[in-house]
Each structure stands twice: as C-alpha cells, then as structure tokens.
Coordinates of C-alpha atoms and ligand atoms in Angstrom, one line a residue:
X252 CA 34.4 -0.5 132.3
X253 CA 34.8 2.1 135.0
X254 CA 37.3 1.8 137.8
X255 CA 36.5 3.1 141.3
X256 CA 37.2 2.0 144.9
X257 CA 35.5 -1.1 146.1
X258 CA 33.9 -0.1 149.4
X259 CA 31.7 -3.1 150.1
X260 CA 32.4 -6.5 148.6
X261 CA 30.3 -8.8 146.5
X262 CA 29.2 -8.9 142.8
X263 CA 25.8 -8.0 141.4
X264 CA 24.3 -7.7 138.0
X265 CA 21.2 -5.3 138.0
X266 CA 19.5 -2.4 136.5
X267 CA 20.6 1.2 137.0
X268 CA 18.4 3.5 139.1
X269 CA 19.7 7.1 138.9
X270 CA 19.5 9.3 142.0
X271 CA 19.4 12.6 140.1
X272 CA 20.6 15.9 141.5
X273 CA 17.4 17.5 140.0
X274 CA 18.4 21.0 140.9
X275 CA 21.2 21.3 138.5
X276 CA 23.0 24.4 137.6
X277 CA 21.9 24.6 133.9
X278 CA 20.2 27.5 132.2
X279 CA 16.6 28.1 133.5
X280 CA 14.0 26.8 131.1
X281 CA 11.2 29.2 130.1
X282 CA 7.6 28.1 129.2
X283 CA 7.0 28.0 125.4
X284 CA 3.6 29.7 126.0
X285 CA 2.8 32.0 129.0
X286 CA -0.7 30.5 129.0
X287 CA 0.9 27.3 130.4
X288 CA 1.8 29.2 133.7
X289 CA -1.4 28.2 135.7
X290 CA -1.0 24.5 134.7
X291 CA 2.7 24.7 135.8
X292 CA 1.7 26.3 139.1
X293 CA -0.8 23.5 139.6
X294 CA 1.9 21.0 138.8
X295 CA 4.2 22.5 141.3
X296 CA 1.4 22.5 144.0
X297 CA 0.8 18.8 143.2
X298 CA 4.5 18.0 143.7
X299 CA 4.4 19.8 147.0
X300 CA 1.4 17.7 148.2
X301 CA 3.2 14.5 147.1
X302 CA 6.3 15.6 148.9
X303 CA 4.4 16.3 152.0
X304 CA 2.7 12.8 151.9
X305 CA 6.1 11.2 151.3
X306 CA 7.7 13.0 154.3
X307 CA 4.8 12.2 156.6
X308 CA 5.3 8.5 155.9
X309 CA 9.1 9.0 156.3
X310 CA 8.6 10.7 159.7
X311 CA 6.5 7.7 160.9
X312 CA 8.9 5.2 159.7
X313 CA 12.0 6.9 161.2
X314 CA 10.1 7.4 164.5
X315 CA 9.4 3.7 164.6
X316 CA 13.0 2.7 163.7
X317 CA 15.0 5.3 165.5
X318 CA 12.8 7.0 167.9
X319 CA 10.5 10.1 167.7
X320 CA 13.2 12.8 168.1
X321 CA 15.3 11.2 165.3
X322 CA 12.3 11.9 163.2
X323 CA 12.5 15.6 164.0
X324 CA 15.0 16.1 161.1
X325 CA 12.2 15.2 158.7
X326 CA 9.5 17.0 160.7
X327 CA 11.5 20.2 160.1
X328 CA 11.6 19.2 156.3
X329 CA 7.7 19.1 156.5
X330 CA 7.8 22.7 157.8
X331 CA 10.0 23.7 155.0
X332 CA 7.8 22.2 152.3
X333 CA 4.8 23.8 153.6
X334 CA 6.3 27.3 154.1
X335 CA 4.0 29.7 152.4
X336 CA 7.0 32.0 151.4
X337 CA 8.6 29.2 149.5
X338 CA 5.5 28.5 147.6
X339 CA 4.8 32.2 146.9
X340 CA 8.4 32.7 145.6
X341 CA 8.1 29.6 143.2
X342 CA 4.6 30.7 142.0
X343 CA 6.0 34.2 141.3
X344 CA 9.0 32.8 139.3
X345 CA 6.6 30.7 137.2
X346 CA 4.1 33.5 136.6
X347 CA 6.4 36.6 136.3
X348 CA 9.6 35.1 134.9
X349 CA 7.6 32.5 132.9
X350 CA 9.9 29.7 134.1
X351 CA 9.0 26.0 134.2
X352 CA 8.2 24.8 137.6
X353 CA 11.5 22.9 137.9
X354 CA 13.5 25.9 136.8
X355 CA 11.5 28.2 139.1
X356 CA 12.4 25.8 142.0
X357 CA 16.1 25.9 140.9
X358 CA 16.1 29.7 140.8
X359 CA 14.4 30.0 144.2
X360 CA 16.9 27.5 145.6
X361 CA 19.8 29.5 144.3
X362 CA 18.4 32.6 145.8
X363 CA 18.0 30.9 149.2
X364 CA 21.6 29.5 149.0
X365 CA 22.9 33.0 148.4
X366 CA 20.8 34.4 151.3
X367 CA 21.9 31.6 153.7
X368 CA 25.6 32.0 152.7
X369 CA 25.5 35.5 154.2
X370 CA 24.2 34.4 157.6
X371 CA 26.7 34.8 160.4
X372 CA 25.5 32.1 162.7
X373 CA 26.8 28.6 161.8
X374 CA 23.6 26.8 162.9
X375 CA 21.3 28.8 160.6
X376 CA 23.7 28.9 157.8
X377 CA 23.8 25.1 157.8
X378 CA 20.1 24.9 157.4
X379 CA 20.5 25.4 153.8
X380 CA 21.3 21.6 153.5
X381 CA 17.8 20.9 154.7
X382 CA 16.2 23.3 152.3
X383 CA 18.2 21.7 149.4
X384 CA 17.2 18.3 150.6
X385 CA 13.5 19.3 150.5
X386 CA 13.7 21.2 147.3
X387 CA 15.4 18.1 145.7
X388 CA 12.5 16.0 146.9
X389 CA 10.0 18.4 145.3
X390 CA 12.1 18.5 142.2
X391 CA 12.0 14.7 142.0
X392 CA 8.2 14.7 142.0
X393 CA 8.1 17.4 139.4
X394 CA 10.5 15.5 137.0
X395 CA 8.6 12.2 137.4
X396 CA 6.7 11.2 134.3
X397 CA 3.2 10.0 135.1
X398 CA 3.1 6.3 135.9
X399 CA 6.8 6.1 136.3
X400 CA 7.7 6.3 140.0
X401 CA 11.4 5.9 139.5
X402 CA 12.2 8.5 136.9
X403 CA 14.5 11.4 137.9
X404 CA 14.4 11.5 141.5
X405 CA 16.3 12.9 144.5
X406 CA 14.5 10.8 147.1
X407 CA 14.8 7.0 147.0
X408 CA 11.6 5.2 146.3
X409 CA 10.5 1.7 146.2
X410 CA 10.9 -0.3 143.0
X411 CA 8.9 -3.4 141.8
X412 CA 11.0 -4.7 138.9
X413 CA 12.4 -8.2 138.6
X414 CA 16.1 -7.3 138.3
X415 CA 18.0 -6.2 141.3
X416 CA 18.3 -2.4 141.5
X417 CA 21.6 -0.6 141.4
X418 CA 21.7 3.0 142.8
X419 CA 23.9 5.2 140.8
X420 CA 24.5 8.8 142.2
X421 CA 26.9 11.6 142.3
X422 CA 26.7 11.2 146.1
X423 CA 24.2 9.9 148.5
X424 CA 22.8 12.5 151.0
X425 CA 22.5 11.5 154.6
X426 CA 18.7 11.4 154.5
X427 CA 18.9 9.1 151.4
X428 CA 21.4 6.9 153.1
X429 CA 19.0 6.5 156.0
X430 CA 16.3 5.3 153.7
X431 CA 18.5 2.6 152.1
X432 CA 17.6 0.1 154.8
X433 CA 14.5 -1.5 153.7
X434 CA 14.6 -1.0 150.0
X435 CA 15.5 -3.9 147.7
X436 CA 18.8 -2.2 146.7
X437 CA 21.4 -4.7 145.4
X438 CA 24.3 -2.4 144.6
X439 CA 25.6 1.2 144.9
X440 CA 27.9 3.3 142.7
X441 CA 28.8 6.8 143.5
X442 CA 31.0 9.4 141.9
X443 CA 32.3 10.7 145.2
X444 CA 32.6 9.4 148.7
X445 CA 35.2 7.1 150.1
X446 CA 35.0 3.8 152.1
X447 CA 33.9 5.5 155.3
X448 CA 31.1 7.7 153.9
X449 CA 27.6 7.2 155.2
X450 CA 26.5 5.2 152.3
X451 CA 29.6 2.9 152.3
X452 CA 29.2 2.1 156.0
X453 CA 25.5 1.3 155.6
X454 CA 26.2 -0.7 152.4
X455 CA 28.7 -2.9 154.3
X456 CA 26.6 -3.4 157.3
X457 CA 23.8 -4.7 155.0
X458 CA 26.1 -6.7 152.7
X459 CA 25.4 -4.6 149.5
X460 CA 28.2 -4.5 147.0
X461 CA 29.3 -0.9 146.5
X462 CA 31.9 1.1 144.5
X463 CA 32.7 4.7 145.0
X464 CA 35.0 7.3 143.4
X465 CA 33.7 6.3 139.9
X466 CA 34.2 9.6 138.1
X467 CA 31.8 10.4 135.2
X468 CA 29.5 7.5 135.8
X469 CA 26.4 9.7 135.8
X470 CA 27.3 10.8 132.2
X471 CA 27.4 7.2 131.1
X472 CA 24.4 5.6 132.7
X473 CA 20.8 6.0 131.8
X474 CA 18.0 4.7 134.0
X475 CA 17.3 1.0 133.3
X476 CA 20.8 0.2 131.9
X477 CA 22.1 -3.1 132.8
X478 CA 25.2 -2.9 135.0
X479 CA 27.7 -5.0 136.8
X480 CA 29.0 -3.8 140.2
X481 CA 32.1 -5.7 141.5
X482 CA 32.5 -4.2 145.0
X483 CA 35.6 -6.3 145.6
X484 CA 37.7 -5.1 142.6
X485 CA 36.0 -1.7 142.4
X486 CA 34.9 -2.4 138.9
X487 CA 31.6 -1.1 137.3
X488 CA 30.6 -2.3 133.8
X489 CA 27.8 -0.4 132.1
X490 CA 25.8 -2.3 129.4
X491 CA 28.0 -5.4 129.7
X492 CA 27.9 -7.8 126.6
X493 CA 26.3 -11.2 126.7
X494 CA 29.5 -13.0 127.8
X495 CA 30.3 -10.6 130.6
X496 CA 26.8 -10.7 131.8
X497 CA 26.7 -14.5 132.0
X498 CA 30.1 -14.6 133.7
X499 CA 29.2 -12.1 136.3
X500 CA 25.8 -13.6 136.9
X501 CA 27.6 -16.9 137.7
X502 CA 29.9 -15.2 140.2
X503 CA 26.9 -13.4 141.8
X504 CA 25.1 -16.7 142.2
X505 CA 28.2 -18.4 143.7
X506 CA 28.6 -15.3 146.0
X507 CA 25.0 -15.5 147.3
X508 CA 25.2 -19.3 147.8
X509 CA 28.4 -19.0 149.6
X510 CA 27.2 -16.2 151.9
X511 CA 24.1 -18.2 152.6
X512 CA 26.1 -21.3 153.5
X513 CA 28.3 -19.1 155.8
X514 CA 25.3 -17.7 157.7
X515 CA 24.6 -21.4 158.5
X516 CA 27.7 -21.2 160.8
X517 CA 25.8 -18.7 163.0
X518 CA 25.6 -20.9 166.0
X519 CA 29.0 -22.6 165.7
X520 CA 31.7 -21.3 168.0
X521 CA 34.4 -19.1 166.6
X522 CA 37.5 -21.2 166.9
X523 CA 40.6 -22.0 164.9
X524 CA 41.1 -25.5 163.4
X525 CA 43.1 -26.4 166.5
X526 CA 40.5 -25.0 168.9
X527 CA 41.8 -21.5 169.8
X528 CA 38.8 -19.4 170.7
X529 CA 38.1 -15.9 169.3
X530 CA 35.4 -13.4 169.9
X531 CA 33.8 -12.1 166.9
X532 CA 32.0 -8.8 167.7
X533 CA 30.0 -6.4 165.5
X534 CA 30.4 -2.7 164.7
X535 CA 27.0 -1.2 164.7
X536 CA 25.6 2.3 163.9
X537 CA 22.0 1.9 165.0
X538 CA 19.4 -0.5 166.4
X539 CA 18.8 -2.2 163.1
X540 CA 22.5 -3.2 163.0
X541 CA 22.2 -4.6 166.5
X542 CA 19.6 -7.0 165.2
X543 CA 21.8 -7.8 162.1
X544 CA 24.7 -8.6 164.5
X545 CA 22.6 -11.2 166.2
X546 CA 21.4 -12.7 162.9
X547 CA 24.9 -13.4 161.7
X548 CA 26.2 -14.8 165.1
X549 CA 28.2 -12.0 166.6
X550 CA 28.8 -12.7 170.3
X551 CA 28.5 -9.0 171.2
X552 CA 28.8 -5.5 169.9
X553 CA 32.4 -4.4 169.9
X554 CA 31.8 -0.8 168.7
X555 CA 28.6 1.2 168.7
X556 CA 29.3 4.5 166.8
X557 CA 27.0 6.9 168.7
X558 CA 27.5 9.6 166.0
X559 CA 24.6 8.3 164.0
X560 CA 22.1 9.1 166.9
X561 CA 23.5 12.7 166.9
X562 CA 23.6 13.1 163.2
X563 CA 19.9 12.5 162.9
X564 CA 19.0 15.2 165.4
X565 CA 18.6 18.9 165.1
X566 CA 19.9 19.5 168.6
X567 CA 21.9 17.6 171.1
X568 CA 19.8 14.5 172.3
X569 CA 19.1 14.8 176.0
X570 CA 20.2 12.4 178.7
X571 CA 16.9 10.7 178.9
X572 CA 16.7 10.1 175.2
X573 CA 20.3 8.9 175.0
X574 CA 19.8 6.6 178.0
X575 CA 16.7 5.0 176.4
X576 CA 18.6 4.5 173.1
X577 CA 21.6 2.9 174.7
X578 CA 19.4 0.8 176.8
X579 CA 17.6 -0.5 173.6
X580 CA 21.0 -1.0 172.0
X581 CA 22.4 -3.2 174.8
X582 CA 19.1 -5.1 175.3
X583 CA 19.1 -6.0 171.6
X584 CA 22.9 -6.7 171.2
X585 CA 24.0 -10.3 171.2
X586 CA 24.8 -11.5 174.7
X587 CA 23.5 -8.1 175.9
X588 CA 27.1 -6.9 175.5
X589 CA 28.0 -3.6 173.9
X590 CA 31.0 -1.2 173.8
X591 CA 29.5 2.3 173.4
X592 CA 31.9 4.7 171.9
X593 CA 31.6 8.4 173.0
X594 CA 30.8 10.8 170.3
X595 CA 33.3 10.9 167.5
X596 CA 32.2 14.0 165.5
X597 CA 34.4 16.3 163.5
X598 CA 36.5 15.2 160.5
X599 CA 34.0 14.1 157.9
X600 CA 31.0 13.9 160.4
X601 CA 29.6 17.3 161.4
X602 CA 26.5 18.4 163.1
X603 CA 25.3 22.0 162.8
X604 CA 24.6 22.5 166.5
X605 CA 28.3 22.2 167.3
X606 CA 29.1 25.0 164.9
X607 CA 31.5 24.5 162.1
X608 CA 35.0 26.0 162.0
X609 CA 36.6 26.6 158.7
X610 CA 39.4 24.2 159.4
X611 CA 41.9 23.6 156.6
X612 CA 42.4 20.0 157.7
X613 CA 39.3 18.9 159.6
X614 CA 40.7 15.3 160.2
X615 CA 43.7 16.8 161.9
X616 CA 41.6 19.4 163.8
X617 CA 38.9 19.8 166.2
X618 CA 37.3 16.4 166.3
X619 CA 36.2 13.7 168.7
X620 CA 37.3 14.0 172.3
X621 CA 39.0 17.3 171.5
X622 CA 35.5 18.8 171.1
X623 CA 34.5 17.8 174.6
X624 CA 37.1 19.8 176.3
X625 CA 35.4 22.9 175.1
X626 CA 31.9 21.5 175.5
X627 CA 32.2 19.3 178.7
X628 CA 28.5 19.3 179.2
X629 CA 28.1 17.3 176.0
X630 CA 30.3 14.5 177.2
X631 CA 28.9 14.6 180.8
X632 CA 25.4 14.0 179.4
X633 CA 26.7 11.1 177.3
X634 CA 28.7 9.5 180.1
X635 CA 25.7 9.7 182.5
X636 CA 23.4 8.1 179.9
X637 CA 25.9 5.3 179.2
X638 CA 26.5 4.6 183.0
X639 CA 22.8 4.4 183.6
X640 CA 22.2 2.1 180.6
X641 CA 24.9 -0.1 182.0
X642 CA 22.4 -1.6 184.4
X643 CA 20.6 -3.4 181.5
X644 CA 23.5 -5.4 180.2
X645 CA 27.3 -5.5 179.9
X646 CA 28.3 -2.0 178.7
X647 CA 31.7 -0.6 178.3
X648 CA 32.6 3.0 177.4
X649 CA 35.2 3.8 174.7
X650 CA 37.0 7.0 174.1
X651 CA 38.0 7.7 170.5
X652 CA 41.0 9.6 169.1
X653 CA 43.0 9.7 172.3
X654 CA 46.3 11.3 171.7
X655 CA 47.9 12.0 175.1
X656 CA 47.8 10.5 178.6
X657 CA 46.6 13.9 179.8
X658 CA 43.5 13.7 177.7
X659 CA 42.8 10.2 179.1
X660 CA 43.3 11.5 182.7
X661 CA 40.8 14.3 182.1
X662 CA 38.2 11.9 180.7
X663 CA 38.7 9.4 183.5
X664 CA 38.2 12.2 186.0
X665 CA 34.9 13.2 184.3
X666 CA 33.7 9.6 184.5
X667 CA 34.6 9.5 188.2
X668 CA 32.7 12.8 188.8
X669 CA 29.7 11.7 186.9
X670 CA 29.5 8.5 189.0
X671 CA 29.7 10.6 192.2
X672 CA 27.0 12.9 191.0
X673 CA 24.6 10.1 190.0
X674 CA 25.2 8.5 193.4
X675 CA 24.5 11.7 195.2
X676 CA 21.3 12.3 193.1
X677 CA 20.2 8.7 193.9
X678 CA 20.0 7.9 190.1
X679 CA 20.7 4.1 189.6
X680 CA 23.7 3.3 187.3
X681 CA 26.3 0.5 186.9
X682 CA 29.4 1.0 188.9
X683 CA 31.4 -1.6 186.9
X684 CA 31.2 0.0 183.4
X685 CA 34.7 -0.4 182.1
X686 CA 36.5 2.5 180.2
X687 CA 38.7 1.9 177.1
X688 CA 41.0 3.8 174.8
X689 CA 40.9 3.7 171.1
X690 CA 44.3 3.6 169.6
X691 CA 43.9 5.3 166.3
X692 CA 46.4 8.2 166.5
X693 CA 50.0 7.1 166.0
X694 CA 51.0 9.0 169.2
X695 CA 48.8 6.7 171.3
X696 CA 50.4 3.7 169.7
X697 CA 53.9 4.9 170.4
X698 CA 53.1 5.7 174.0
X699 CA 50.9 2.6 174.5
X700 CA 52.7 1.6 177.8
X701 CA 51.7 4.9 179.4
X702 CA 48.1 4.6 178.4
X703 CA 47.9 1.0 179.4
X704 CA 48.5 2.1 183.0
X705 CA 45.3 4.1 183.1
X706 CA 42.8 2.3 181.1
X707 CA 40.7 -1.0 181.3
X708 CA 40.9 -2.0 177.7
X709 CA 42.2 -1.1 174.2
X710 CA 40.5 -1.0 170.9
X711 CA 42.6 -0.4 167.8
X712 CA 40.8 1.8 165.3
X713 CA 42.8 0.8 162.3
X714 CA 40.8 3.0 159.8
X715 CA 42.0 6.2 161.4
X716 CA 45.4 4.7 162.5
X717 CA 46.2 3.9 158.9
X718 CA 45.2 7.3 157.5
X719 CA 47.3 9.2 160.3
X720 CA 50.2 6.8 160.0
X721 CA 50.6 7.3 156.2
X722 CA 49.3 11.0 156.2
X723 CA 46.6 10.2 153.6
X724 CA 43.0 11.1 153.9
X725 CA 41.0 7.9 154.1
X726 CA 38.1 9.3 152.0
X727 CA 40.2 10.8 149.2
X728 CA 40.3 8.5 146.1
X729 CA 43.6 10.2 144.9
X730 CA 45.5 8.8 147.9
X731 CA 43.5 5.7 148.5
X732 CA 46.5 3.5 147.5
X733 CA 48.4 4.7 150.5
X734 CA 45.5 3.8 152.9
X735 CA 46.4 0.2 152.6
X736 CA 45.9 -2.1 155.6
X737 CA 48.2 -4.7 154.1
X738 CA 51.3 -2.6 154.7
X739 CA 54.5 -3.2 156.6
X740 CA 54.0 0.0 158.6
X741 CA 50.5 -0.7 159.8
X742 CA 51.3 -4.3 160.7
X743 CA 54.4 -3.3 162.6
X744 CA 52.5 -0.7 164.6
X745 CA 49.6 -3.0 165.4
X746 CA 52.1 -5.7 166.4
X747 CA 53.7 -3.3 168.9
X748 CA 50.4 -2.4 170.4
X749 CA 49.3 -6.0 170.7
X750 CA 52.5 -7.1 172.4
X751 CA 52.1 -4.3 174.9
X752 CA 48.6 -5.4 175.7
X753 CA 49.6 -9.0 176.0
X754 CA 52.5 -8.1 178.4
X755 CA 50.0 -6.3 180.7
X756 CA 47.1 -8.7 180.2
X757 CA 45.0 -5.9 178.9
X758 CA 42.0 -6.9 176.7
X759 CA 42.4 -5.7 173.2
X760 CA 40.2 -5.5 170.1
X761 CA 40.8 -4.4 166.5
X762 CA 37.6 -2.6 165.4
X763 CA 38.7 -1.1 162.1
X764 CA 37.7 -2.6 158.8
X765 CA 40.8 -4.7 158.5
X766 CA 39.4 -6.9 161.4
X767 CA 36.8 -8.2 158.9
X768 CA 39.1 -8.5 155.8
X769 CA 40.3 -12.1 155.4
X770 CA 44.0 -11.4 154.6
X771 CA 44.6 -9.0 157.5
X772 CA 42.4 -11.0 159.9
X773 CA 44.6 -14.0 159.3
X774 CA 47.7 -11.9 160.2
X775 CA 46.0 -10.3 163.3
X776 CA 45.1 -13.7 164.5
X777 CA 48.6 -14.9 164.0
X778 CA 49.8 -11.9 166.1
X779 CA 47.7 -13.1 169.0
X780 CA 44.6 -11.0 168.6
X781 CA 41.5 -12.8 170.0
X782 CA 38.9 -10.0 169.8
X783 CA 37.8 -8.8 166.3
X784 CA 35.0 -6.3 165.8
X785 CA 33.6 -5.7 162.2
X786 CA 30.6 -4.9 160.1
X787 CA 28.1 -7.7 160.8
X788 CA 28.2 -8.9 157.2
X789 CA 31.7 -10.1 157.5
X790 CA 31.4 -12.2 160.6
X791 CA 30.4 -15.5 158.9
X792 CA 33.4 -15.3 156.6
X793 CA 35.9 -14.5 159.3
X794 CA 34.5 -17.4 161.3
X795 CA 34.9 -19.7 158.3
X796 CA 38.4 -18.4 157.7
X797 CA 39.6 -19.0 161.3
X798 CA 38.2 -22.5 161.2
X799 CA 40.4 -23.3 158.2
X800 CA 43.8 -22.5 159.9
X801 CA 45.7 -23.6 162.9
X802 CA 47.1 -21.2 165.4
X803 CA 50.6 -22.2 164.6
X804 CA 50.1 -21.7 160.9
X805 CA 48.7 -18.2 161.4
X806 CA 51.6 -17.4 163.7
X807 CA 53.9 -18.4 160.9
X808 CA 52.1 -16.2 158.4
X809 CA 52.3 -13.3 160.8
X810 CA 55.9 -13.8 161.5
X811 CA 56.7 -13.9 157.8
X812 CA 54.6 -10.8 157.0
X813 CA 56.5 -8.8 159.6
X814 CA 59.7 -9.5 157.6
X815 CA 58.3 -8.2 154.3
X816 CA 59.1 -4.7 153.1
X817 CA 56.3 -3.9 150.7
X818 CA 52.5 -4.0 150.5
X819 CA 52.8 -5.8 147.2
X820 CA 54.8 -8.6 148.8
X821 CA 52.5 -8.8 151.7
X822 CA 49.4 -9.0 149.4
X823 CA 51.0 -11.6 147.2
X824 CA 52.0 -13.8 150.2
X825 CA 48.7 -13.5 151.9
X826 CA 46.7 -14.2 148.7
X827 CA 48.6 -17.5 148.4
X828 CA 47.9 -18.4 152.0
X829 CA 44.2 -17.5 151.6
X830 CA 43.9 -19.5 148.4
X831 CA 45.2 -22.6 150.2
X832 CA 42.7 -22.0 152.9
X833 CA 39.7 -21.4 150.6
X834 CA 39.5 -20.1 147.1
X835 CA 36.0 -18.7 147.7
X836 CA 37.1 -16.8 150.8
X837 CA 39.9 -15.2 148.7
X838 CA 37.4 -14.3 146.0
X839 CA 35.0 -12.4 148.5
X840 CA 37.6 -10.6 150.4
X841 CA 37.7 -7.0 149.3
X842 CA 41.0 -5.7 150.8
Ligands
PEP820 C1 38.5 3.3 163.1 O1 39.0 4.4 163.0 O2 39.2 2.3 162.8 C2 37.2 3.1 163.6 C3 36.7 1.9 163.9 O3 36.4 4.2 163.8 P1 35.7 5.0 162.6 O4 35.7 4.2 161.4 O5 34.3 5.3 163.1 O6 36.5 6.3 162.6
MG821 MG1 38.1 6.1 164.0

C-alpha cells in the first residue's frame, strides 16, 4: 500500500491508466539498422498528423466549452506541431544521428529547452512549456502500439473498458487537467501536487476520488493493473488481493449509493434539524462547474475563481470577452447569484504574460491584488467587466489576499472610478454590485474591525488562512500535517472573525475547503456561520449533515472545540459527534 494525501474523497477500484512522461531523460536509442531511418521518419510524420487531428478536435471542444479565445492556447499548439523547423530537426536527428523517432524528439526537445532557457524575455522563455506539451503529445502517438489507444501517452484519451479508469501520473499538466472533464475517469493518483493543484480542484468539483503526493507510484504500476484509490484516507493499493478488492468494492458501492441518495436532497431546503436556515453556495472555476452547482442544489455561487479564465489564455482576456464570460457565469449560476473574485494569480498559479519573477517564496510574494497595484489596467478591465455583467443577475465582487486597510481603500477607489467612467461613457452597468474582502491573510483577521468599516461583506478563505497562520505551504506534502483545518489556532481565528461580523451585521461566508468538510462544517455552524461555499460535490452531504443536528447541539460542539488544545483532541471529539449524527457521513468526510 502507498500512502499519499487524500485530496478528493471517495473510494474506487479500477484499472491503472498511466500518463507517461514520454520524453524521459534516458539515453537516446539508436536504430539497429540505418536502413530503418526512412520508416522511422514516416512513423514520426504519422504521429505529427495524428497529433494535429487530435489538437483540432480539442480546439473545437474547448471553444464550445470555454469560448473561442480560450481555445487559443491549443491553436498555438497546432502552430508548433506544424512548424517546419521542428519537423526538419527531428528528421535530421533520425537520418544523421540514426536515432529512433522518439529519441530524436527527445534530443530536439532538450535542444529547444536549452535554447529557451537563454531567452531574456519572460513571456518567450515560458513558451517552452507549450513546446514540451506538444512534443509530449507527439511522443504519446509514437509510443502507442497499433490498436492500443491507451498505451504510453502524454495526452489523455478516451477509454472503452468495463472497469473504471484510474489515472496514474507523475503530475497532471494544465492542458491534461482541462481534458479530464468529460472522460470516464474514476480516480486520480499523482506523485506530486497538493490539494490545491489544478487536478485536485477539478477532481473535487467532479467528485472523483484522488490521492496526491504518492512517491514512487509510477515505478510500481503498469497499465492495466488493478488498483484501489481511497481519497479519504490517502491510501493507494496496487494489485490488491481478493479480500481487499472485495472489501473496497463494497465500500465503493456504498459510497455511490450514498452519494446518489444525497443528490435526492437537491430541492430540499438547507436547514438544521430545528429549522435554522443556511445558505449552501458553490465554489466554481468555469461554466461547467456552474451547471454542476445547479445539479446538486446550491442556491448560488459563493466563489468564482476567475484565474481559470486567465490561465487558458495566451494574453490578458479583453473587457468584452470577460464581460461575456461573467454574463454566462451569472446566467447559469443557481438563482443567478454569483460572487466573482478578482484575479488571484501568483503563488502556484502563474501566467506568462505577467512575467515571472524569481521569487524565493512566491506564496509570500507578488501575488493577487499586490500584482494590480503595478498593473492597474489589468484590474480596471476586470472591474468594468464585472460591473457590466452585474446587470444580468446578482453579482458581487470579491478581493482576495487583502492584507491592509490601505489596500482595500485603493481597490474601493478603483471601483468608484470605474463606475464614474462607465457612467460618463454611457455604458450600462449595475450600480449595486457589492464589494467584499477575503480574509485569508492573518493580518486581515487580526484587524477585522477596521476592514469591516469599509466593506460590504467578508469571505473567509480558510485554505490560505491556514497556510499563512501555520507558516506551512499548502501544497507541500512534507508539511501537510500542519495545514490542518481541525486545529485550535484556525478555529480561534475564524471564531474571532465571525464574532466581529456578527457584531456589525456584516454578511460572512467561509469559502475554503473546510466549509465542505463535515467535521469542520459542524463547528462553523455552531459558531453561527450561515453561509458556506464549497466544491459542488460536497453540497448534498453538508445539507444532510446540517439536517441531522440542532443549532443548540452544534453550538455546544463549537464551544467545546474552542476549549481544546490539540488537533488530535479536536479530531477525536468531532469524529464521535459525527458518528452519532451519521456513520456514513463520517466515512465520506475527507478532513
Ligand atoms: C482559500 O484560500 O480558502 C480560497 C477559497 O481561495 P483559493 O483556494 O482559490 O486560494
Ligand atoms: Mg485563497
């Protein structure tokens, strides 16, 4: 059994599907007989044709799902695959150095990487990622055995087998993560990447069990191996014996049945056993998630992370395009209600067009609203698009990573100015778009009173708040044990913020992952939280959980938790309370 970090709950038994890094660093392979060179060149050309066809389909699909300019990223991949210089260099490596097509591709890729590394300009240097993505795709076609569409690939293809498919990879590239959506993937295991990587976030929003940080899994698994993925415990079993397989299949069946039965609560109100109402909102990353939010019965979108729109573009999306996308988001959100967060780049999410600094601590550095003060136009464009989209539903604007009151004042002034300009230009917009502050830097929590005087609402971003509070990178498996939501420090800080909001009557939401985790949700409800925003997949179970307790019971739990001194005590206490409420809810909670 391998142990990693459970990043999306659930249990699945399925067959392994390896996402190979086909361009390895091994010794280049030469052809046994130089006379094979023309056949090898033809094989390479065929792989290029297949890659082109695959990318063309991909461009069309992404254009339909995310809009035409989101498809630009793959259009540029089409240019790379059809670049005559690339073809000529690979041909030459096969013919002159007598390399196999795959090795020739690898050698050319290494040469490109060295060439790109010397480029001064950030934007162009970063293009090497696209080149590698394309080369990997060609390589995957080259290493495929005839008639076996799944062998050794870098791209993710469809699969027709009976057993559910479990993706096993060193890491999942952004382009691969985007293609996860409509494939019958039932589990994901990666060697690197934490609970907030692209793949983990997408897995959670689609309810796919996932485990990351599983060192050495690629050395242990061959394609087609039977595997168990327990995304709750972070366990991965390769080639389980008969007993383990049967036991886990049973848990898997129960899990599916339970989730299905929970979805049946879609149209029921979210209330505690004694009738206290709560709002269960969804965290979304794209349009597809807005639909998912509606399917599971969220009453609105509590957090739309706009970064994903920017991550799929080669340049800053313009005001018209952003406006159209936000309009679609709000029109498709439950109750036409959405909180749109301004761009939260930096940290682990970078786009080449902003340039990358070599920062020793990117999470502590130039990220989020801090970027805007150097690039005000970027924010002004986004603010204008959000204000304009506000006419099509109930939209609020949320500023992430606020650290000081001065920052908030500058941002509020920018919103005011954008409104005045839109008015002067005669562009229609919604005057009543509310603005809010994300409390995710401890400094903001400590000075909450001062921030409350200048904002309409608060959203507690517990994912970041935890990592900054305990000084431990949320994506680093080595310190994952410190990034623990069930901890005395995080509950005390959140309690302080909630009390301040209650005193001033300011609407407050918790939108970090802990809002969707049963144990912590119970405590948050007991502390008086009435707005929870989470990955859509968790809404049915949090609704079921709240229906199983009274407000007074939850208040008692919260009061008790605030007296405890260690995470271990808190976990044990809450596990008992959860088991009393529902043993199945306890089993599927992943915190
Ligand atoms: C958070 O930090 O809790 C949050 C919701 O934002 P993100 O996960 O996008 O940083
Ligand atoms: Mg955050």
